[in-house]
Amino acid sequence: MKLNVSNSQRRETQACLHPRRDSRCGTVLICTLVCLLVASSLVLVNVATAVRAQREIRQRHQVLQTEWLLEAGIRRAVKSIEASAGYAGETWIPEPESLEFAEAQVTIRVERLERDEDEDFDWHEVTAVATLCRSVATPAMRIATRTQKSDTLEVSTSKPSPITDNE
């Protein structure tokens, strides 16, 4: 049995089928775009978190390095005071161990303190300022990557015993 379908009926049938098909394709496309948007957002959030964590670790490392540099400067000052009573301080620029830090220096200032009650010791006030700057491309960034720590303490050294000549 043959069905006689006219051309006009055939066109109407095709017209009815295509809008539904186009509508489904549009829905699938929108769902796909939404999924891509959500996935991209998650990736961007993860990348931003990783970058933030890396910066924080780098900053903590630099602060720790600055504290160690300050401690080394204080030890250097104490040894210099013990070696020479006239030591007044210096600006110490240590040799860089790596190219990670462009600038490292410790400024040491020593002042002799007068104390009448303690005649067996010489007292000195030691102020040390450690500055550390990360290697960066521009001078403006050097300010942003600079850490500085300072400490002031009193140091005592025994006075040299007077040499008496019993001749």
PDB file of C-alpha atoms in Angstrom:
ATOM      1  CA  MET A   1       0.000   0.000   0.000  1.00  0.00           C
ATOM      2  CA  LYS A   2       1.322   3.318  -1.090  1.00  0.00           C
ATOM      3  CA  LEU A   3       0.623   6.494   0.673  1.00  0.00           C
ATOM      4  CA  ASN A   4       0.130   9.444  -1.511  1.00  0.00           C
ATOM      5  CA  VAL A   5       1.749  12.391   0.162  1.00  0.00           C
ATOM      6  CA  SER A   6       1.709  15.656  -1.643  1.00  0.00           C
ATOM      7  CA  ASN A   7       4.699  17.980  -1.765  1.00  0.00           C
ATOM      8  CA  SER A   8       2.989  20.527   0.424  1.00  0.00           C
ATOM      9  CA  GLN A   9       2.321  17.945   3.107  1.00  0.00           C
ATOM     10  CA  ARG A  10       5.914  16.780   2.913  1.00  0.00           C
ATOM     11  CA  ARG A  11       7.157  20.350   3.439  1.00  0.00           C
ATOM     12  CA  GLU A  12       4.886  20.826   6.423  1.00  0.00           C
ATOM     13  CA  THR A  13       6.168  17.617   7.976  1.00  0.00           C
ATOM     14  CA  GLN A  14       9.804  18.607   7.437  1.00  0.00           C
ATOM     15  CA  ALA A  15       9.132  22.089   8.812  1.00  0.00           C
ATOM     16  CA  CYS A  16       7.725  20.552  11.959  1.00  0.00           C
ATOM     17  CA  LEU A  17      10.709  18.252  12.429  1.00  0.00           C
ATOM     18  CA  HIS A  18      13.492  20.785  11.883  1.00  0.00           C
ATOM     19  CA  PRO A  19      12.491  23.326  14.544  1.00  0.00           C
ATOM     20  CA  ARG A  20      12.513  20.612  17.179  1.00  0.00           C
ATOM     21  CA  ARG A  21      15.870  19.355  15.990  1.00  0.00           C
ATOM     22  CA  ASP A  22      17.316  22.893  15.962  1.00  0.00           C
ATOM     23  CA  SER A  23      15.865  23.512  19.405  1.00  0.00           C
ATOM     24  CA  ARG A  24      17.547  20.385  20.787  1.00  0.00           C
ATOM     25  CA  CYS A  25      20.873  21.364  19.210  1.00  0.00           C
ATOM     26  CA  GLY A  26      20.642  24.804  20.799  1.00  0.00           C
ATOM     27  CA  THR A  27      19.923  23.299  24.207  1.00  0.00           C
ATOM     28  CA  VAL A  28      22.892  20.941  23.947  1.00  0.00           C
ATOM     29  CA  LEU A  29      25.111  23.835  22.844  1.00  0.00           C
ATOM     30  CA  ILE A  30      24.021  26.001  25.794  1.00  0.00           C
ATOM     31  CA  CYS A  31      24.588  23.122  28.250  1.00  0.00           C
ATOM     32  CA  THR A  32      28.044  22.521  26.776  1.00  0.00           C
ATOM     33  CA  LEU A  33      28.960  26.207  27.065  1.00  0.00           C
ATOM     34  CA  VAL A  34      27.759  26.334  30.688  1.00  0.00           C
ATOM     35  CA  CYS A  35      29.840  23.245  31.529  1.00  0.00           C
ATOM     36  CA  LEU A  36      32.910  24.796  29.886  1.00  0.00           C
ATOM     37  CA  LEU A  37      32.338  28.034  31.802  1.00  0.00           C
ATOM     38  CA  VAL A  38      32.108  26.189  35.134  1.00  0.00           C
ATOM     39  CA  ALA A  39      35.209  24.099  34.364  1.00  0.00           C
ATOM     40  CA  SER A  40      37.176  27.196  33.293  1.00  0.00           C
ATOM     41  CA  SER A  41      36.150  29.018  36.466  1.00  0.00           C
ATOM     42  CA  LEU A  42      37.349  26.115  38.605  1.00  0.00           C
ATOM     43  CA  VAL A  43      40.681  26.008  36.779  1.00  0.00           C
ATOM     44  CA  LEU A  44      41.159  29.775  37.197  1.00  0.00           C
ATOM     45  CA  VAL A  45      40.384  29.592  40.924  1.00  0.00           C
ATOM     46  CA  ASN A  46      42.907  26.770  41.352  1.00  0.00           C
ATOM     47  CA  VAL A  47      45.594  28.657  39.419  1.00  0.00           C
ATOM     48  CA  ALA A  48      45.003  31.825  41.462  1.00  0.00           C
ATOM     49  CA  THR A  49      45.241  29.826  44.699  1.00  0.00           C
ATOM     50  CA  ALA A  50      48.497  28.202  43.582  1.00  0.00           C
ATOM     51  CA  VAL A  51      50.030  31.559  42.608  1.00  0.00           C
ATOM     52  CA  ARG A  52      48.988  33.086  45.942  1.00  0.00           C
ATOM     53  CA  ALA A  53      50.491  30.141  47.848  1.00  0.00           C
ATOM     54  CA  GLN A  54      53.744  30.409  45.898  1.00  0.00           C
ATOM     55  CA  ARG A  55      54.035  34.135  46.684  1.00  0.00           C
ATOM     56  CA  GLU A  56      53.366  33.498  50.362  1.00  0.00           C
ATOM     57  CA  ILE A  57      56.019  30.770  50.536  1.00  0.00           C
ATOM     58  CA  ARG A  58      58.524  33.027  48.756  1.00  0.00           C
ATOM     59  CA  GLN A  59      57.764  35.876  51.167  1.00  0.00           C
ATOM     60  CA  ARG A  60      58.125  33.620  54.243  1.00  0.00           C
ATOM     61  CA  HIS A  61      61.435  32.356  52.874  1.00  0.00           C
ATOM     62  CA  GLN A  62      62.694  35.906  52.397  1.00  0.00           C
ATOM     63  CA  VAL A  63      61.638  36.952  55.925  1.00  0.00           C
ATOM     64  CA  LEU A  64      63.449  33.924  57.355  1.00  0.00           C
ATOM     65  CA  GLN A  65      66.567  34.742  55.316  1.00  0.00           C
ATOM     66  CA  THR A  66      66.438  38.336  56.606  1.00  0.00           C
ATOM     67  CA  GLU A  67      66.226  37.100  60.216  1.00  0.00           C
ATOM     68  CA  TRP A  68      69.255  34.856  59.661  1.00  0.00           C
ATOM     69  CA  LEU A  69      71.141  37.751  58.079  1.00  0.00           C
ATOM     70  CA  LEU A  70      70.328  39.925  61.108  1.00  0.00           C
ATOM     71  CA  GLU A  71      71.546  37.212  63.492  1.00  0.00           C
ATOM     72  CA  ALA A  72      74.789  36.868  61.511  1.00  0.00           C
ATOM     73  CA  GLY A  73      75.287  40.644  61.678  1.00  0.00           C
ATOM     74  CA  ILE A  74      74.834  40.666  65.457  1.00  0.00           C
ATOM     75  CA  ARG A  75      77.321  37.803  65.861  1.00  0.00           C
ATOM     76  CA  ARG A  76      79.770  39.681  63.637  1.00  0.00           C
ATOM     77  CA  ALA A  77      79.383  42.795  65.795  1.00  0.00           C
ATOM     78  CA  VAL A  78      79.980  40.869  69.039  1.00  0.00           C
ATOM     79  CA  LYS A  79      83.143  39.251  67.646  1.00  0.00           C
ATOM     80  CA  SER A  80      84.383  42.616  66.382  1.00  0.00           C
ATOM     81  CA  ILE A  81      83.761  44.243  69.789  1.00  0.00           C
ATOM     82  CA  GLU A  82      85.681  41.430  71.493  1.00  0.00           C
ATOM     83  CA  ALA A  83      88.545  41.851  69.005  1.00  0.00           C
ATOM     84  CA  SER A  84      88.706  45.643  69.180  1.00  0.00           C
ATOM     85  CA  ALA A  85      87.321  47.895  71.907  1.00  0.00           C
ATOM     86  CA  GLY A  86      87.176  50.789  69.441  1.00  0.00           C
ATOM     87  CA  TYR A  87      84.820  49.042  67.011  1.00  0.00           C
ATOM     88  CA  ALA A  88      82.026  51.485  66.110  1.00  0.00           C
ATOM     89  CA  GLY A  89      80.157  49.501  63.465  1.00  0.00           C
ATOM     90  CA  GLU A  90      80.111  48.978  59.725  1.00  0.00           C
ATOM     91  CA  THR A  91      77.981  48.264  56.710  1.00  0.00           C
ATOM     92  CA  TRP A  92      78.519  44.608  55.926  1.00  0.00           C
ATOM     93  CA  ILE A  93      77.618  43.262  52.486  1.00  0.00           C
ATOM     94  CA  PRO A  94      77.928  39.467  52.547  1.00  0.00           C
ATOM     95  CA  GLU A  95      78.858  37.510  49.450  1.00  0.00           C
ATOM     96  CA  PRO A  96      75.695  36.221  47.757  1.00  0.00           C
ATOM     97  CA  GLU A  97      75.251  32.460  47.948  1.00  0.00           C
ATOM     98  CA  SER A  98      72.807  32.492  45.060  1.00  0.00           C
ATOM     99  CA  LEU A  99      71.357  34.874  42.506  1.00  0.00           C
ATOM    100  CA  GLU A 100      67.990  34.781  44.255  1.00  0.00           C
ATOM    101  CA  PHE A 101      68.683  37.962  46.222  1.00  0.00           C
ATOM    102  CA  ALA A 102      70.129  41.006  44.471  1.00  0.00           C
ATOM    103  CA  GLU A 103      70.947  42.999  47.571  1.00  0.00           C
ATOM    104  CA  ALA A 104      71.843  41.867  51.073  1.00  0.00           C
ATOM    105  CA  GLN A 105      73.415  44.103  53.672  1.00  0.00           C
ATOM    106  CA  VAL A 106      73.644  44.590  57.415  1.00  0.00           C
ATOM    107  CA  THR A 107      74.253  48.006  58.918  1.00  0.00           C
ATOM    108  CA  ILE A 108      75.829  47.720  62.365  1.00  0.00           C
ATOM    109  CA  ARG A 109      76.113  50.608  64.815  1.00  0.00           C
ATOM    110  CA  VAL A 110      77.938  50.228  68.145  1.00  0.00           C
ATOM    111  CA  GLU A 111      77.890  52.757  70.976  1.00  0.00           C
ATOM    112  CA  ARG A 112      79.797  52.399  74.208  1.00  0.00           C
ATOM    113  CA  LEU A 113      77.655  52.708  77.322  1.00  0.00           C
ATOM    114  CA  GLU A 114      78.935  54.228  80.531  1.00  0.00           C
ATOM    115  CA  ARG A 115      77.965  52.269  83.621  1.00  0.00           C
ATOM    116  CA  ASP A 116      79.441  53.217  86.942  1.00  0.00           C
ATOM    117  CA  GLU A 117      78.166  50.211  88.867  1.00  0.00           C
ATOM    118  CA  ASP A 118      79.994  47.599  86.792  1.00  0.00           C
ATOM    119  CA  GLU A 119      83.715  48.219  86.605  1.00  0.00           C
ATOM    120  CA  ASP A 120      84.691  44.742  85.404  1.00  0.00           C
ATOM    121  CA  PHE A 121      82.837  44.924  82.084  1.00  0.00           C
ATOM    122  CA  ASP A 122      82.570  47.258  79.114  1.00  0.00           C
ATOM    123  CA  TRP A 123      78.987  47.668  77.919  1.00  0.00           C
ATOM    124  CA  HIS A 124      78.058  48.381  74.308  1.00  0.00           C
ATOM    125  CA  GLU A 125      74.730  48.981  72.622  1.00  0.00           C
ATOM    126  CA  VAL A 126      74.612  47.149  69.295  1.00  0.00           C
ATOM    127  CA  THR A 127      72.016  48.101  66.691  1.00  0.00           C
ATOM    128  CA  ALA A 128      71.858  45.968  63.564  1.00  0.00           C
ATOM    129  CA  VAL A 129      69.599  46.473  60.545  1.00  0.00           C
ATOM    130  CA  ALA A 130      69.430  43.683  57.949  1.00  0.00           C
ATOM    131  CA  THR A 131      68.040  44.416  54.480  1.00  0.00           C
ATOM    132  CA  LEU A 132      67.317  41.826  51.831  1.00  0.00           C
ATOM    133  CA  CYS A 133      66.012  42.537  48.334  1.00  0.00           C
ATOM    134  CA  ARG A 134      64.915  39.925  45.804  1.00  0.00           C
ATOM    135  CA  SER A 135      66.299  39.963  42.249  1.00  0.00           C
ATOM    136  CA  VAL A 136      63.670  41.616  40.061  1.00  0.00           C
ATOM    137  CA  ALA A 137      63.535  43.283  36.678  1.00  0.00           C
ATOM    138  CA  THR A 138      62.478  46.825  37.574  1.00  0.00           C
ATOM    139  CA  PRO A 139      63.570  49.255  40.300  1.00  0.00           C
ATOM    140  CA  ALA A 140      59.945  49.806  41.347  1.00  0.00           C
ATOM    141  CA  MET A 141      59.621  46.093  42.094  1.00  0.00           C
ATOM    142  CA  ARG A 142      62.764  46.188  44.273  1.00  0.00           C
ATOM    143  CA  ILE A 143      60.851  48.253  46.835  1.00  0.00           C
ATOM    144  CA  ALA A 144      57.987  45.757  46.833  1.00  0.00           C
ATOM    145  CA  THR A 145      60.329  42.812  47.379  1.00  0.00           C
ATOM    146  CA  ARG A 146      62.496  44.347  50.122  1.00  0.00           C
ATOM    147  CA  THR A 147      62.426  43.012  53.684  1.00  0.00           C
ATOM    148  CA  GLN A 148      64.111  44.678  56.608  1.00  0.00           C
ATOM    149  CA  LYS A 149      64.604  43.569  60.212  1.00  0.00           C
ATOM    150  CA  SER A 150      66.380  45.354  63.039  1.00  0.00           C
ATOM    151  CA  ASP A 151      67.402  44.609  66.605  1.00  0.00           C
ATOM    152  CA  THR A 152      69.108  46.498  69.408  1.00  0.00           C
ATOM    153  CA  LEU A 153      70.815  44.805  72.315  1.00  0.00           C
ATOM    154  CA  GLU A 154      73.386  45.438  74.999  1.00  0.00           C
ATOM    155  CA  VAL A 155      76.623  43.478  74.950  1.00  0.00           C
ATOM    156  CA  SER A 156      79.161  43.243  77.742  1.00  0.00           C
ATOM    157  CA  THR A 157      82.807  42.340  77.379  1.00  0.00           C
ATOM    158  CA  SER A 158      85.267  41.900  80.177  1.00  0.00           C
ATOM    159  CA  LYS A 159      87.717  44.724  80.561  1.00  0.00           C
ATOM    160  CA  PRO A 160      91.314  43.831  79.947  1.00  0.00           C
ATOM    161  CA  SER A 161      93.190  43.443  83.184  1.00  0.00           C
ATOM    162  CA  PRO A 162      95.717  46.203  83.735  1.00  0.00           C
ATOM    163  CA  ILE A 163      99.293  45.107  83.271  1.00  0.00           C
ATOM    164  CA  THR A 164     101.378  46.032  86.235  1.00  0.00           C
ATOM    165  CA  ASP A 165     105.096  46.299  86.018  1.00  0.00           C
ATOM    166  CA  ASN A 166     106.707  45.009  89.229  1.00  0.00           C
ATOM    167  CA  GLU A 167     110.252  45.766  88.297  1.00  0.00           C
TER     168      GLU A 167
END
